[in-house]
PDB file of C-alpha atoms in Angstrom:
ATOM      1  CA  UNK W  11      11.887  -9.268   6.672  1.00  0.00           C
ATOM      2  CA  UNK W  12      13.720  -7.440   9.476  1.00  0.00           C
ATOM      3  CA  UNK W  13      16.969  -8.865   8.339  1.00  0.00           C
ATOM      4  CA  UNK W  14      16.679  -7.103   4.822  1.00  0.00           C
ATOM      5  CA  UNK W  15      17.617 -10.258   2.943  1.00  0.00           C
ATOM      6  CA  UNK W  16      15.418 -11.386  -0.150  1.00  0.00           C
ATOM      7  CA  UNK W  17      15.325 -15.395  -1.097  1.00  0.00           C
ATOM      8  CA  UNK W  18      18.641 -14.387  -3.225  1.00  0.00           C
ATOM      9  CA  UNK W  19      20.492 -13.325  -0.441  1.00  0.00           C
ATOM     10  CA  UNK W  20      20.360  -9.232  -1.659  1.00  0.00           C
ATOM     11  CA  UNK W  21      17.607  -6.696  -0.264  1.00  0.00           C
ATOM     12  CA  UNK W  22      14.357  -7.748  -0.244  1.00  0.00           C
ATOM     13  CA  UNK W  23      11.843  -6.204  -2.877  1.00  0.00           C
ATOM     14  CA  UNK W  24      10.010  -4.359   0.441  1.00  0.00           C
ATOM     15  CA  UNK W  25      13.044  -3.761   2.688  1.00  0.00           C
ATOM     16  CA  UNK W  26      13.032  -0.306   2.051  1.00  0.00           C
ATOM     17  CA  UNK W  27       9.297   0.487   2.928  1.00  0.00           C
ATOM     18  CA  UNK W  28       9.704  -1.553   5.990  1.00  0.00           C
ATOM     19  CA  UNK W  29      12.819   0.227   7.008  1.00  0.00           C
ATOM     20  CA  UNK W  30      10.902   3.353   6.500  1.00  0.00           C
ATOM     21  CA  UNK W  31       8.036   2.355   8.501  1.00  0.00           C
ATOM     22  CA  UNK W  32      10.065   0.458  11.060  1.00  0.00           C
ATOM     23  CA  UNK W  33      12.236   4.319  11.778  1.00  0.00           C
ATOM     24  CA  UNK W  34       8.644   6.138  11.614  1.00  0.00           C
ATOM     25  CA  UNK W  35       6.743   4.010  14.536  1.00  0.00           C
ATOM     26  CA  UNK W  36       9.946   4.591  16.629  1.00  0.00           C
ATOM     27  CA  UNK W  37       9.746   8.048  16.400  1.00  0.00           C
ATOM     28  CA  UNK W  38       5.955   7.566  16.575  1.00  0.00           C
ATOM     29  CA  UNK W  39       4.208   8.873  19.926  1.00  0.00           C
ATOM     30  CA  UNK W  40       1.309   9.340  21.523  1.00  0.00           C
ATOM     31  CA  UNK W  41      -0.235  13.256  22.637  1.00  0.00           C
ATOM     32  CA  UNK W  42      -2.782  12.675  25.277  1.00  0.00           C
ATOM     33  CA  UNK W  43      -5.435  16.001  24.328  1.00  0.00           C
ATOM     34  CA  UNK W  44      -7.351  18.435  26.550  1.00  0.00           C
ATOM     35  CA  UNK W  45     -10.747  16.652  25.909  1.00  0.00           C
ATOM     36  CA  UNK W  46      -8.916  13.349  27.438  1.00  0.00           C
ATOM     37  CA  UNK W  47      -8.502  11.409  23.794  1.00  0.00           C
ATOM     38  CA  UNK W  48      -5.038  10.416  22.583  1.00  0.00           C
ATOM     39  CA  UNK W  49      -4.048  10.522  19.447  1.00  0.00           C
ATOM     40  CA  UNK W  50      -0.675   9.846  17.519  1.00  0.00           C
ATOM     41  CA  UNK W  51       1.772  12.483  17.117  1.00  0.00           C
ATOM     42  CA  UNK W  52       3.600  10.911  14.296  1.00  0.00           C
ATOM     43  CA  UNK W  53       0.830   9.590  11.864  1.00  0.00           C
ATOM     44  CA  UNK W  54       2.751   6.670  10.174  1.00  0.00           C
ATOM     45  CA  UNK W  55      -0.121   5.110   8.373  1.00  0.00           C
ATOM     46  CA  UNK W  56       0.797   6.358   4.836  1.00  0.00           C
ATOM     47  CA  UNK W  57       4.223   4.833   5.190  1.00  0.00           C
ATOM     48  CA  UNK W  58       2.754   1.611   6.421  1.00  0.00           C
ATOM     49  CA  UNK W  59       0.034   1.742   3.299  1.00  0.00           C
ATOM     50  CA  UNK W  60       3.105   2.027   1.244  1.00  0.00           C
ATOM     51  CA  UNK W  61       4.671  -0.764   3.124  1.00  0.00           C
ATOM     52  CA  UNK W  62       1.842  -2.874   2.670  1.00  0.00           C
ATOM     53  CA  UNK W  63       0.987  -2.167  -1.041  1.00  0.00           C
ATOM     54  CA  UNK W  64       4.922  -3.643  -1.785  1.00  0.00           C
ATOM     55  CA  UNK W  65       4.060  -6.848   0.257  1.00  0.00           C
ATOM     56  CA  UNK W  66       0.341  -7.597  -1.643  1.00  0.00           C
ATOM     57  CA  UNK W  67      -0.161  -5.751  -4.195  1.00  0.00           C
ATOM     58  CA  UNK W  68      -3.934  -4.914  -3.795  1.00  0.00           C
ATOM     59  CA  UNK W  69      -4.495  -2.063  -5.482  1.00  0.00           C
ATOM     60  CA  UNK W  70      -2.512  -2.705  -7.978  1.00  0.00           C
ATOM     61  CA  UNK W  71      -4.559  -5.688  -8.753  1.00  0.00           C
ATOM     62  CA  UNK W  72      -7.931  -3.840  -8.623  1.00  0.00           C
ATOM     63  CA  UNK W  73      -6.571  -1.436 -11.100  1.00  0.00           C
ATOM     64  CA  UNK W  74      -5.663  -4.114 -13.160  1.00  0.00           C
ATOM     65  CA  UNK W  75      -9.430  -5.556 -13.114  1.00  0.00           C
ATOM     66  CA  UNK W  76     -11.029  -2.116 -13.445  1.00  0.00           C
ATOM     67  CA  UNK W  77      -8.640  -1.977 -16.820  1.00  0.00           C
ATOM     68  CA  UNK W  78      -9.494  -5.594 -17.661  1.00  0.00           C
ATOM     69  CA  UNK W  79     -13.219  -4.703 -17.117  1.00  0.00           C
ATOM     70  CA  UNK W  80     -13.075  -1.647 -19.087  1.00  0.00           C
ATOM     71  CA  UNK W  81     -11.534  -3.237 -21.754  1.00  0.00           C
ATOM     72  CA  UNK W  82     -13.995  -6.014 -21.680  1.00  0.00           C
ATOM     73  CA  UNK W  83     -17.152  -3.436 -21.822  1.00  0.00           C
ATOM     74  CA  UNK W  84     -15.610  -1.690 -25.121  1.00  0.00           C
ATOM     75  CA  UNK W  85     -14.848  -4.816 -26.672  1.00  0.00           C
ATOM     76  CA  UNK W  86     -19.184  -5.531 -25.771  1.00  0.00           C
ATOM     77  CA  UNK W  87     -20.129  -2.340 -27.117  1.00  0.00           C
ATOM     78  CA  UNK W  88     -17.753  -2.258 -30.784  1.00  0.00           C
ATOM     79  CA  UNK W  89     -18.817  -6.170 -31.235  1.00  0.00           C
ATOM     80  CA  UNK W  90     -22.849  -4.626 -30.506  1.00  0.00           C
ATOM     81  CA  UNK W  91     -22.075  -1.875 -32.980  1.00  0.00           C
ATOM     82  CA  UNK W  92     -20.235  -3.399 -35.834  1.00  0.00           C
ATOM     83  CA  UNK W  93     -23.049  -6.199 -35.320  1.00  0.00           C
ATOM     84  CA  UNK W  94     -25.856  -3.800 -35.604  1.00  0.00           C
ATOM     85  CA  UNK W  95     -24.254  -2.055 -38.875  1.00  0.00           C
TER      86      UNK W  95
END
């Protein structure tokens, strides 16, 4: 992935979103606080939830089974009314 080359030799699909996250975490650093905790002062987890949703996909597949459910449950309930007419 780091090289940006897909299987057909141009830029892969998820080249960009890595590039993007790959410039983020170096500019990415950590702010020690006056309680003593540390936190990030760059927050790059959006960019890597992008990155991450280009490599698997996952909510786009549980959108697509919520709309494949919903589907299924008004098909159920016109078949249970045009039964019952």
């Amino acid at each position: 992935m780091s090289s940006g080359r897909g299987l057909n030799g141009k830029a892969g699909r998820c080249y960009p979103f890595f590039a993007e996250f790959k410039e983020c975490l170096k500019s990415e650093a950590v702010e020690n606080l006056p309680d003593g905790t540390k936190q990030m002062k760059n927050n790059c987890w959006l960019i890597r939830e992008d990155y991450f949703e280009c490599l698997h996909s996952k909510k786009e597949w549980a959108m697509v089974a919520r709309v494949n459910a919903e589907e299924k449950r008004q098909a159920e309930l016109s078949a249970a009314s045009g039964g019952s007419s």
